[in-house]
XYZ file of C-alpha atoms in Angstrom:
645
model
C 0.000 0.000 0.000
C 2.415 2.853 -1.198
C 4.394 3.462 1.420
C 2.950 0.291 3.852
C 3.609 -3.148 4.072
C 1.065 -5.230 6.185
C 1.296 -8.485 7.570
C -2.372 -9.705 8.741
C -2.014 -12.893 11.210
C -5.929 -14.382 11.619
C -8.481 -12.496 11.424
C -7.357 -10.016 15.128
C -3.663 -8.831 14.248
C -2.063 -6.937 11.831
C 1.382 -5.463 12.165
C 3.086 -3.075 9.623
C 6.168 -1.327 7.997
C 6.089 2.211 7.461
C 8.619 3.580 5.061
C 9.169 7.575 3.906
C 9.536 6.931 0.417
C 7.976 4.391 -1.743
C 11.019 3.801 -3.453
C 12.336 2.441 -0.193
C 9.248 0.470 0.384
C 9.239 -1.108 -3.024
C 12.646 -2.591 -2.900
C 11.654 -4.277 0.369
C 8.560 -5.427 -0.464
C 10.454 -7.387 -3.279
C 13.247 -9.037 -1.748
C 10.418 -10.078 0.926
C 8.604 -11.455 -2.215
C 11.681 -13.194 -3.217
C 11.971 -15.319 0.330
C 8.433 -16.377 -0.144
C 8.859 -17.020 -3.926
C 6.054 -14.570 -4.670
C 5.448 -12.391 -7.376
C 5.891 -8.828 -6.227
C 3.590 -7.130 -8.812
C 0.693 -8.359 -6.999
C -0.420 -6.222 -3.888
C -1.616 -9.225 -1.710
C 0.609 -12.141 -1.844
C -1.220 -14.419 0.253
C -5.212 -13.770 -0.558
C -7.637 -13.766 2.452
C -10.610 -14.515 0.564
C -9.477 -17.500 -1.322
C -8.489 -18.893 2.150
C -11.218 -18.502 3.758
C -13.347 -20.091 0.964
C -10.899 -23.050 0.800
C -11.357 -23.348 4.685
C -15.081 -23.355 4.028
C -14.846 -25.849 1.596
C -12.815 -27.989 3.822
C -15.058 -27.499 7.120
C -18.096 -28.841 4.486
C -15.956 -31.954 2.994
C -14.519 -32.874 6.340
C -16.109 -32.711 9.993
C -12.750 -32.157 11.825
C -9.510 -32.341 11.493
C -7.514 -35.634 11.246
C -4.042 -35.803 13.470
C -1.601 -38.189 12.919
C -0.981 -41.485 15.092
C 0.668 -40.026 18.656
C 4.295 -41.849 17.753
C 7.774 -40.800 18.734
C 8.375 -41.268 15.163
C 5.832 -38.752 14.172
C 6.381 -35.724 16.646
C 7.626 -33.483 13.775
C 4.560 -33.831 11.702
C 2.422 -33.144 14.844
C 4.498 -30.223 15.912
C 4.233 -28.667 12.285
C 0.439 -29.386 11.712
C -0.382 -27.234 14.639
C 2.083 -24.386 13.999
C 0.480 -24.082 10.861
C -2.822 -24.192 12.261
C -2.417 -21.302 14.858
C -2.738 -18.534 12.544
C -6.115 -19.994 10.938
C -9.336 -19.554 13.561
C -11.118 -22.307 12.041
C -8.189 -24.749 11.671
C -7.437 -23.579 15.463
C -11.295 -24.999 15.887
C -10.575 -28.154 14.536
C -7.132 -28.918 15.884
C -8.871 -28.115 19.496
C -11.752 -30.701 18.819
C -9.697 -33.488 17.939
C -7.397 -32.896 21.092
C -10.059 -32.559 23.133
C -11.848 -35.806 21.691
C -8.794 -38.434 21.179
C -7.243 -38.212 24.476
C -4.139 -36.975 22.766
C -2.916 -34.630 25.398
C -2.780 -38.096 27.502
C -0.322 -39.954 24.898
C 1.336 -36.365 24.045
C 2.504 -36.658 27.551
C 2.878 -40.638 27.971
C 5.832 -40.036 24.734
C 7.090 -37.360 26.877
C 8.651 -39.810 29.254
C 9.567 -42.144 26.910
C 11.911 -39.140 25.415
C 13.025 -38.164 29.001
C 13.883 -42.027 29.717
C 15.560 -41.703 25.918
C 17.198 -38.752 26.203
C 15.650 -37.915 23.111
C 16.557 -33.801 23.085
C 15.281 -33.598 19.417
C 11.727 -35.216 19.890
C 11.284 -32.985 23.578
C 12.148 -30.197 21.271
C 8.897 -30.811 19.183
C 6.983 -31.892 22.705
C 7.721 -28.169 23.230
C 6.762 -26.775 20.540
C 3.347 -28.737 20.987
C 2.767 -28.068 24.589
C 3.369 -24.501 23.829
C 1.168 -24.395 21.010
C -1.732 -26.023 22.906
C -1.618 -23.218 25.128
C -2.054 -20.922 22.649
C -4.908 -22.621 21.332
C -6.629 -20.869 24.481
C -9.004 -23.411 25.278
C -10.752 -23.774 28.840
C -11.460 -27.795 27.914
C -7.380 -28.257 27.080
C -6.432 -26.983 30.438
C -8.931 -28.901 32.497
C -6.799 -31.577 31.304
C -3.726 -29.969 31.319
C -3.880 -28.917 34.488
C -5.179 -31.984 36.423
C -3.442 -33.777 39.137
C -2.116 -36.546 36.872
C -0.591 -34.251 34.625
C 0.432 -30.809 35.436
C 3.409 -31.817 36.241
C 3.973 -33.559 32.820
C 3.364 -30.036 30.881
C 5.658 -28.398 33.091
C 8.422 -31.086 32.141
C 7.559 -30.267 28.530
C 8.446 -26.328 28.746
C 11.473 -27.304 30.320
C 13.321 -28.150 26.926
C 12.839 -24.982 25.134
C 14.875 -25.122 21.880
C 16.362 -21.831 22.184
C 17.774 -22.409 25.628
C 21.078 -24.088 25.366
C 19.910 -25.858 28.704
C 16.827 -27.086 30.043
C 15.284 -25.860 32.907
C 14.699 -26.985 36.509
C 10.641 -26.051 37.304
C 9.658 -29.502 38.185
C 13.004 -29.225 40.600
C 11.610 -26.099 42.654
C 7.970 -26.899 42.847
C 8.834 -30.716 44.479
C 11.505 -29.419 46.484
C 12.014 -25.759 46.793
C 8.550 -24.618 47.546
C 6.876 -25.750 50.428
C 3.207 -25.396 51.368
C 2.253 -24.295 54.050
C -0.840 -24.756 56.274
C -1.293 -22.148 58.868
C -4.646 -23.868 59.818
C -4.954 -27.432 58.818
C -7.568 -27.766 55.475
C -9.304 -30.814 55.814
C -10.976 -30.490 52.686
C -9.369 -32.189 50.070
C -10.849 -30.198 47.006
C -10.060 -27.511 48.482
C -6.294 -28.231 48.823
C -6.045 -29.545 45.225
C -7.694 -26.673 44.200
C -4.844 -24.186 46.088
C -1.824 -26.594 44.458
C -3.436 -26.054 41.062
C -3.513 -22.507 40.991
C -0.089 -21.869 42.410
C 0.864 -23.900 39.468
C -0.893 -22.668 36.986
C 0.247 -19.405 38.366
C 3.865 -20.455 38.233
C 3.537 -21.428 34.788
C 1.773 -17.875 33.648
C 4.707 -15.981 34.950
C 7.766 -18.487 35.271
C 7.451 -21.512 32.766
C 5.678 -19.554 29.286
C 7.718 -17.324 27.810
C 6.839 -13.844 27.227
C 4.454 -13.393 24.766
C 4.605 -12.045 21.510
C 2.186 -9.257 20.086
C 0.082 -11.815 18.135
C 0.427 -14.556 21.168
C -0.813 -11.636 23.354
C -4.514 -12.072 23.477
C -3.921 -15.851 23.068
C -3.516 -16.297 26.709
C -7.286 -14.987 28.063
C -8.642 -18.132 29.022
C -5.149 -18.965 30.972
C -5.617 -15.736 33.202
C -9.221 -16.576 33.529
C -8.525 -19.628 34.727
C -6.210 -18.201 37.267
C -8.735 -15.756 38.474
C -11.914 -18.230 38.948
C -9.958 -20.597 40.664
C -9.144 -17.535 42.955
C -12.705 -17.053 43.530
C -13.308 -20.524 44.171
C -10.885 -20.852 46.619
C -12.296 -17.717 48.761
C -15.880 -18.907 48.378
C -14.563 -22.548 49.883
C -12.734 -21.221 53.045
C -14.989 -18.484 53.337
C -18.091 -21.355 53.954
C -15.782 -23.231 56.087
C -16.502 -21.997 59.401
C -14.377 -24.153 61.479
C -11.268 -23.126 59.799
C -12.224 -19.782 60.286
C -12.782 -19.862 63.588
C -9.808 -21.669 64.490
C -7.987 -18.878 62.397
C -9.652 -16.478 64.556
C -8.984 -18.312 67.703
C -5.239 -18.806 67.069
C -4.566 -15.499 66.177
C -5.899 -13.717 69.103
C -5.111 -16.328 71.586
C -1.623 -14.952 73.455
C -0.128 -18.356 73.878
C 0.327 -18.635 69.934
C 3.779 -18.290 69.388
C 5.471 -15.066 67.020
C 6.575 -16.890 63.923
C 2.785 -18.841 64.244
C 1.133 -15.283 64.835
C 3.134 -13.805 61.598
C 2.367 -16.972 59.254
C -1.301 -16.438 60.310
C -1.358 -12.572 59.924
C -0.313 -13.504 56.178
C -2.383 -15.802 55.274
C -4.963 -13.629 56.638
C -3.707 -10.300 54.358
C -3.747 -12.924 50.968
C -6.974 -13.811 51.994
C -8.672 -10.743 51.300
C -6.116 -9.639 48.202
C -7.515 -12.449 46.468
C -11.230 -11.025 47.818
C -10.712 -8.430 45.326
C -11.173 -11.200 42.309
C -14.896 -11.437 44.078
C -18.160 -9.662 42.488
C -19.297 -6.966 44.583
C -22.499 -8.920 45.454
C -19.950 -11.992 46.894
C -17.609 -9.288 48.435
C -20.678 -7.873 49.965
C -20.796 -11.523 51.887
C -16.910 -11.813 51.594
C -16.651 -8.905 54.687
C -19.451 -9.547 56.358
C -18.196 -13.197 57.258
C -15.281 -11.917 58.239
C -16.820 -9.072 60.528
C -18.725 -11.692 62.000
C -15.599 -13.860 62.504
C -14.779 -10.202 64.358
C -11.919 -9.728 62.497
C -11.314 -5.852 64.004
C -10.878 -7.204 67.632
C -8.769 -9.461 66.363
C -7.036 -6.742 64.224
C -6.504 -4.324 67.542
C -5.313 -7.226 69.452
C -2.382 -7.816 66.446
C -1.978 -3.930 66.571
C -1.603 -3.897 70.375
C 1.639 -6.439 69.570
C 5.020 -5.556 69.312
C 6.007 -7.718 66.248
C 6.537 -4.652 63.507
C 5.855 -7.575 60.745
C 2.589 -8.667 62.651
C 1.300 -4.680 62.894
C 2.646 -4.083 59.047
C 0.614 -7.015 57.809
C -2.377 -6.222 60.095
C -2.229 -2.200 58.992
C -2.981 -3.105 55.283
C -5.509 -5.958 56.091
C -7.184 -2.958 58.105
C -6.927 -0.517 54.680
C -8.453 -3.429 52.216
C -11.650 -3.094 55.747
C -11.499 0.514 55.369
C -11.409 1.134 51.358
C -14.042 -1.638 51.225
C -16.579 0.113 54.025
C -15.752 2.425 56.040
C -19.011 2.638 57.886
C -18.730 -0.647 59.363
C -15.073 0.385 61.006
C -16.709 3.362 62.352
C -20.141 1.355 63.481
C -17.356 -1.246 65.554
C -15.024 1.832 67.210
C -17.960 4.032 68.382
C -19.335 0.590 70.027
C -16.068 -0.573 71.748
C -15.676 3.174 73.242
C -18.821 2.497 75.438
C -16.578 -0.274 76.816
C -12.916 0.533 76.634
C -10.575 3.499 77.429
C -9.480 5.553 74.927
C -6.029 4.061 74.636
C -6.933 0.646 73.443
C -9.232 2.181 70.647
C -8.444 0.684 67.417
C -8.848 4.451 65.947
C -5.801 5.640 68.729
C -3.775 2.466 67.535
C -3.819 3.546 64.057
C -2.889 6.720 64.860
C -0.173 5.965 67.434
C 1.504 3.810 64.984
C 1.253 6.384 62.467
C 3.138 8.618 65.010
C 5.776 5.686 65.407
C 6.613 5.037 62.206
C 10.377 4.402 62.376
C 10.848 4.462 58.610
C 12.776 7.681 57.444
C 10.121 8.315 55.157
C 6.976 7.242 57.087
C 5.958 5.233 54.260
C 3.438 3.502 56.734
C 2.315 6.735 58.161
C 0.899 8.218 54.687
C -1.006 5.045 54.394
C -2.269 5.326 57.838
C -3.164 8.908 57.224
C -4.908 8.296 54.138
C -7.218 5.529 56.386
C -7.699 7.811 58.564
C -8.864 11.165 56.699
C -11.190 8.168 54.176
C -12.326 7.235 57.813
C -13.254 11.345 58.751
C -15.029 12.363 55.343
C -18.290 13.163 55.704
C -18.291 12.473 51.957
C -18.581 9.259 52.543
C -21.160 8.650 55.921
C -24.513 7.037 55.599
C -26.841 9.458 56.682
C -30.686 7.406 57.031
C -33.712 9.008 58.527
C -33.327 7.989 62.278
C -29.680 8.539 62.893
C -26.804 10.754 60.882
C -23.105 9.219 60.785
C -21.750 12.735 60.253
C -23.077 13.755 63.561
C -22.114 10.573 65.637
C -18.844 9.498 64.252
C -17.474 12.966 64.358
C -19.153 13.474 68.237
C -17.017 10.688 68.955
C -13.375 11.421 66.586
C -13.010 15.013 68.582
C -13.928 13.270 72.066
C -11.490 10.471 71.742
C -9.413 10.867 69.234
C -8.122 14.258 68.475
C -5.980 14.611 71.507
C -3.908 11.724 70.203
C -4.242 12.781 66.805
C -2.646 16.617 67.521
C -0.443 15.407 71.203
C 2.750 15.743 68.973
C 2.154 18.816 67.266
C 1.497 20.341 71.227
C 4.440 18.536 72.440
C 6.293 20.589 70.118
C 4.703 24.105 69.992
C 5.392 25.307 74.084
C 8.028 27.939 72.710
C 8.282 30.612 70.595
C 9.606 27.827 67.517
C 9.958 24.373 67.400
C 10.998 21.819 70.267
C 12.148 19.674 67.755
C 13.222 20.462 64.402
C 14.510 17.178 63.060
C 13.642 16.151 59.527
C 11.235 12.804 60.522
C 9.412 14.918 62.962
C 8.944 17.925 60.359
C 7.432 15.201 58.538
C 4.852 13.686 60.962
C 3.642 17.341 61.817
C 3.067 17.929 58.130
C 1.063 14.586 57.564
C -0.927 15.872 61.091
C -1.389 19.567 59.714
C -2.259 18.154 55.847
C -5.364 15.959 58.071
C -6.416 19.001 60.362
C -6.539 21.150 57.349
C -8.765 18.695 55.958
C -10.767 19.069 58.854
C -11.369 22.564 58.970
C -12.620 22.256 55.322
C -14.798 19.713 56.023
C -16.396 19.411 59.473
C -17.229 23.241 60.423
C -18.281 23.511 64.055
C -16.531 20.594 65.741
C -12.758 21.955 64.043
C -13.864 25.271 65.074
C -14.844 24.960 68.544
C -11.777 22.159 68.829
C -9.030 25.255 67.378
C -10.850 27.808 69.202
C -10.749 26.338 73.169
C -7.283 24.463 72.538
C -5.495 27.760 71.110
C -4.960 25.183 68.350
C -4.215 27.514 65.299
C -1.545 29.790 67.700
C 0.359 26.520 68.179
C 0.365 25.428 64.972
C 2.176 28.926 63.513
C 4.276 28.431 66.026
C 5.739 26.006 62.975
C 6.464 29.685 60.742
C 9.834 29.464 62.440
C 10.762 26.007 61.558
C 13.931 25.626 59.043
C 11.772 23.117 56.769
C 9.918 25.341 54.550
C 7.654 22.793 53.772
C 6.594 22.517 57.378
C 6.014 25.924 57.600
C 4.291 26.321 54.375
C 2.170 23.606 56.045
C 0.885 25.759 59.229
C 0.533 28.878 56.564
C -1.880 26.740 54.678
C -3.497 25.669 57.712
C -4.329 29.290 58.390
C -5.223 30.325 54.863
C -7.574 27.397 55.192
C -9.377 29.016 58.318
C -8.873 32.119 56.652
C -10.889 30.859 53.208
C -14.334 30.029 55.431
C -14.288 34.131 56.099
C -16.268 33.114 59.442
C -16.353 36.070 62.149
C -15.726 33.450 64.881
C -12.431 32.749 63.322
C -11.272 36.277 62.509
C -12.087 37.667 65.972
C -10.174 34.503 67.441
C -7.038 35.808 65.379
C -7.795 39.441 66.478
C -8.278 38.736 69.873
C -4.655 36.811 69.769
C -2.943 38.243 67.429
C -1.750 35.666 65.540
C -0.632 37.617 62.347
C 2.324 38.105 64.295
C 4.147 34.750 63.218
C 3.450 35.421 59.648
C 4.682 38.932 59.996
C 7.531 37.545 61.768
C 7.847 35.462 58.428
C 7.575 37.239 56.079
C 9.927 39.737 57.451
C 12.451 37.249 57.834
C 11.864 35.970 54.520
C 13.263 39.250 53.442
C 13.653 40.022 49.968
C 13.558 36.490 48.638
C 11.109 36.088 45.929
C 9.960 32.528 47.032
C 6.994 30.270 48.066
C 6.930 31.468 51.131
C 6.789 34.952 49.854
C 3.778 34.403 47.377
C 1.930 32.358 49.557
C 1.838 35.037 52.562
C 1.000 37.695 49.772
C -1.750 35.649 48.448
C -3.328 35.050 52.201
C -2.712 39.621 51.876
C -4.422 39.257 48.934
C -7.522 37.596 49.674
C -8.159 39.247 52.598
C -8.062 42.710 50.382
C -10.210 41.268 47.486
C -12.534 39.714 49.361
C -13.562 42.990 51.613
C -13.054 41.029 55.060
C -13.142 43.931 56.706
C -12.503 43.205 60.632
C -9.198 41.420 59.230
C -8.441 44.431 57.120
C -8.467 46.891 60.093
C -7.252 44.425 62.198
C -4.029 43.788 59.867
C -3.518 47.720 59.359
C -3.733 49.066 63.010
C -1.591 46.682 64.717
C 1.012 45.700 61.365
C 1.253 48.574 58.685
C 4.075 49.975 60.362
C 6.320 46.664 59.377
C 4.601 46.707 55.822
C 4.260 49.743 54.332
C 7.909 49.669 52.501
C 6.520 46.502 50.618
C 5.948 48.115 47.377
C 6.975 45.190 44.971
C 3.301 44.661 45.093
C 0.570 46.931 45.808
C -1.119 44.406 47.974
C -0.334 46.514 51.525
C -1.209 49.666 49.746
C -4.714 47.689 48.387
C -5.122 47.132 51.989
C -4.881 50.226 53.378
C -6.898 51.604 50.764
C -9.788 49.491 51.899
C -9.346 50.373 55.430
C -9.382 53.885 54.556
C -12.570 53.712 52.961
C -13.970 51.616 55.537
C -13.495 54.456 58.245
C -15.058 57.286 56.076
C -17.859 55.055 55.588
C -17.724 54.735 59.191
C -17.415 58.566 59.720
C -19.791 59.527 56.889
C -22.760 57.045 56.539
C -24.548 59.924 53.889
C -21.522 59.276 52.242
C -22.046 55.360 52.017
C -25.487 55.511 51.062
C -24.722 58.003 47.907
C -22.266 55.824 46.588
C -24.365 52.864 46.984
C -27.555 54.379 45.211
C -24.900 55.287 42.146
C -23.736 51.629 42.235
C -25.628 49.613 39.550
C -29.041 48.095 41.530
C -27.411 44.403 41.573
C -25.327 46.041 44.479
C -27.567 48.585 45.974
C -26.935 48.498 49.510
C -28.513 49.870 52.573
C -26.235 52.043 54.239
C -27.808 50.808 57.433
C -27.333 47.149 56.825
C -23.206 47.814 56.753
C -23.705 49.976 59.566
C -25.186 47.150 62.325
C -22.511 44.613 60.418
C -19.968 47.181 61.441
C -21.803 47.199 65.435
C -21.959 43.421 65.135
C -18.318 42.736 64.544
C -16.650 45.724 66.037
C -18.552 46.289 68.985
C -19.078 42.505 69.959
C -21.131 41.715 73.259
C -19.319 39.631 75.348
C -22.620 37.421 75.532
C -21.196 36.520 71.851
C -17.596 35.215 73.153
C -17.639 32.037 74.812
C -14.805 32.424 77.605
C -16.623 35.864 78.257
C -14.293 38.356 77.255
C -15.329 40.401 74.601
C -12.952 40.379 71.709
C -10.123 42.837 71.887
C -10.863 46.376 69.775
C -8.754 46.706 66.400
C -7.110 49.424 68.316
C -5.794 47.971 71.248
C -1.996 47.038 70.781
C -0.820 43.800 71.324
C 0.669 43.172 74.569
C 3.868 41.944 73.060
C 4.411 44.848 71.081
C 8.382 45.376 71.524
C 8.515 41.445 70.559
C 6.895 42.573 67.191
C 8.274 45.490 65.880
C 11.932 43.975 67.138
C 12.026 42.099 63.991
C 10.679 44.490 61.844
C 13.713 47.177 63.050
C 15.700 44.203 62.480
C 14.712 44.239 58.989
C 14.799 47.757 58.481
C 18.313 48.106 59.861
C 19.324 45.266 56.942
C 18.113 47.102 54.521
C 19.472 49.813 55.104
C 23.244 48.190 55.612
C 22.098 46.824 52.177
């Protein structure tokens, strides 16, 4: 085709040659025409439809396809007939029939040993090239036979001698003798056992005996990985209906007399167990977990957490994420019972989070799973709410009551000075992962965050984290408070007022000095916001107590935005006639009453202290901050640097 040269293979596969010039493509195409002894002034050498009708013909002459006598002698011939009748569907058809009908898989295999006894290299050559082709033939009837008891073990023996190894290889060898089986919990039924031994097999012959397929042997393989995967669900169906190994599996893992090594084997089995769930329909997983939540697999799981074996907990942490991707609701339906009963240090909630805290791995690999369980665990995205009870509501109730103090005890461990306690790398880290959830929290949760930051002085100890010397860290705690920041709710701002806590980002900023960095933007942008989106107790708030240490910023016009608002903001204050003229020459889409801004202003500025829940009424944007020498010593830090600059 011009420029193309195709090669079709069945019906299913085509592969081709591009060239740039025809030229190029024509000289080719001839001396590939010359192998085949072809004429290369016809387009298509080898004609589709012409095959096809001679196949026709034959499947109407002939009702299958005849295979010569299983001999030793004759291995060649039978190794040829069904290379050629791979590429063919219908000759594919008929080659499968006539194995499946003869028995010839049986004497295929009987010849085998006869050529092993032999040492016949040549003829288990050919038995290779048969057993290999047979495969191909991707039959489900073929490897029912294949992969039976009686001769499995027979195939494998066959894919040893692959011609274009200069040796043969050892499988038979390391499934006898290398690979053990083990039985954590004796399985008394013998089906089921045969059924296990098969599939490691068959698995061990997808990825260790076959060679890698080609692009037209590709799709060639289905019915093999089927195989594979119904057996899987087989299995799973089988143990999951045998209750008594269950229960003994169950029994033995919980029981504190079981030894470590026993506990580990079992904790392993147990995590395979439900990775091979997955194969399951939803309908079966459906029945899958609930067997095992019966079996009360999480007691079991917060006794294995409770351990100190770091295998044990590792293999127990991601059986408790398949519980937790799978449904959530039933881990939070089980934690909210047992706290009726138990303390809030042998939660299973607590355990996942101390170990999160623990993780010894420089990289708290296990941590960011554990946090991801744990924020998939707190999203109100995902709770059931039905017309007698709400999930949100409970769950949550419960998380801030018995959880958060574990959840946030390092990040107040570390915030009782003016910087960080510790400073070190791995615990930079874990505060991150801790700030990353609580940030989701404030987005999602509203009032139980809020009254949470608000009594425990939470969002003062968290900036606390502006001085650390891991940017990211502090980037964290800045995004914490641009977070809070974002909800533009008066009970925040007049928390921040009343404490002050633009100080640390200041503090930041100023120390940040003329670097043009993240940290830079990102405190701009929080400037920013605050300026575009008219939140005006901030504003005033932000220019009374800080203009002094921000007026020379003039790289952007962000301060001098600010100001500009608060400036307005008074002589609206000073001249309500004022207000209401401008707002009646505003278009009508933002008419506003000059009163309505006027009892917002007496709302927010003039708070009553029945509004503040400790009782004090919330400073007034004109009161200076107690610490003000600690402020501005910084900024006359700053000022002196530039000015040596």
């Amino acid at each position: 085709k011009d420029t193309l040269i195709v090669w079709s293979e069945a019906e299913n596969y085509d592969l081709a040659l591009s060239f740039q010039e025809k030229a190029g493509c024509d000289e080719i195409w001839e001396k590939i025409c010359q192998v085949q002894g072809k004429d290369p002034s016809v387009d298509i050498t080898q004609d589709l439809v012409d095959e096809s009708e001679e196949e026709r013909f034959d499947d109407m002459s002939s009702p299958g396809l005849e295979l010569p006598s299983c001999e030793l002698s004759r291995l060649e011939e039978i190794a040829e007939l069904v290379a050629s009748s791979l590429p063919s569907p219908l000759r594919r058809e008929k080659l499968a029939l006539a194995l499946e009908n003869e028995g010839y898989i049986k004497k295929l295999l009987e010849i085998f040993h006869v050529c092993e006894d032999l040492e016949n290299i040549e003829g288990l050559h050919h038995l290779y090239e048969i057993i290999k082709g047979i495969f191909l033939l991707n039959r489900t009837a073929l490897f029912e036979v294949m992969f039976s008891e009686e001769c499995i073990m027979d195939v494998i023996g066959c894919l040893e001698y692959d011609p274009s190894l200069s040796q043969s290889r050892k499988h038979r060898e390391f499934l006898t003798k290398t690979a053990k089986f083990k039985e954590v919990i004796p399985i008394s039924d013998p089906e089921l056992k045969q059924k296990i031994h098969q599939t490691y097999r068959v698995q061990y012959i997808q990825d260790m005996v076959l060679p890698t397929p080609s692009v037209f042997e590709e799709n060639m393989l289905s019915t093999l990985h089927s195989f594979i995967f119904f057996n899987k669900v087989e299995i799973v169906g089988m143990l999951q209906e045998d209750e008594k190994f269950l229960t003994d599996l169950f029994a033995q893992l919980t029981d504190e007399a079981t030894d470590e090594e026993k506990r580990q084997e079992l904790v392993n089995f147990l995590k395979e167990f439900c990775a091979f769930s997955q194969t399951l329909q939803p309908q079966n997983r459906d029945a899958f977990f609930k067997t095992l939540s019966n079996m009360g697999i999480l007691p079991a799981l917060e006794v294995i957490l409770g351990m100190d074996d770091a295998q044990v907990r590792s293999a127990a942490t991601d059986i408790f994420s398949y519980l937790v991707e799978y449904n959530p609701s039933m881990v939070r339906e089980f934690v909210m019972q047992e706290a009726q009963q138990n303390d809030d240090d042998i939660l299973l909630i607590n355990l996942i989070i101390e170990h999160m805290i623990c993780d010894t791995d420089p990289e708290l690999g296990g941590a960011v799973l554990l946090m991801g369980l744990l924020r998939t665990l707190v999203d109100p995205e995902n709770m059931l709410a039905t017309a007698n009870k709400t999930e949100k509501t409970e769950f949550l109730g419960f998380f801030y009551k018995h959880c958060m103090h574990v959840l946030t005890a390092p990040l107040l461990a570390n915030t009782t000075e003016d910087k960080p306690s510790k400073d070190d790398f791995q615990t930079a880290q874990l505060l991150a992962l801790i700030l990353e959830l609580l940030t989701f929290c404030v987005e999602h949760h509203t009032y139980h965050i809020k009254n949470y930051i608000i009594n425990k002085d939470i969002l003062r100890r968290v900036l606390v984290l502006m001085a650390s010397k891991h940017a990211f860290l502090a980037l964290c705690a800045l995004r914490f408070k641009r977070k809070i920041i974002g909800l533009k709710d008066e009970f925040y701002n007049r928390y921040i007022m009343k404490s002050f806590l633009f100080e640390p980002v200041v503090k930041a900023f100023l120390n940040n000095g003329s670097r043009y960095n993240l940290m830079n933007s990102a405190i701009i942008e929080m400037f920013e916001f605050i300026r575009v989106e008219d939140i005006k107790s901030l504003t005033a708030h932000v220019i009374e107590n800080y203009w002094k240490a921000l007026e020379d910023v003039d790289y952007v016009q962000t301060f001098k935005g600010l100001k500009l608002r608060f400036e307005q903001q008074r002589e609206r204050q000073d001249n309500p006639k004022l207000d209401s003229m401008r707002s009646i020459l505003r278009n009508h889409r933002y008419r506003r009453d000059a009163r309505t801004l006027e009892d917002e202003e007496e709302m927010w500025f003039n708070t009553d202290e029945d509004d503040m829940e400790d009782g004090e009424a919330v400073v007034p944007p004109s009161d200076k901050p107690k610490n003000d020498e600690d402020i501005m010593d910084p900024i006359s830090k700053f000022m002196e640097r530039k000015k040596c600059k």
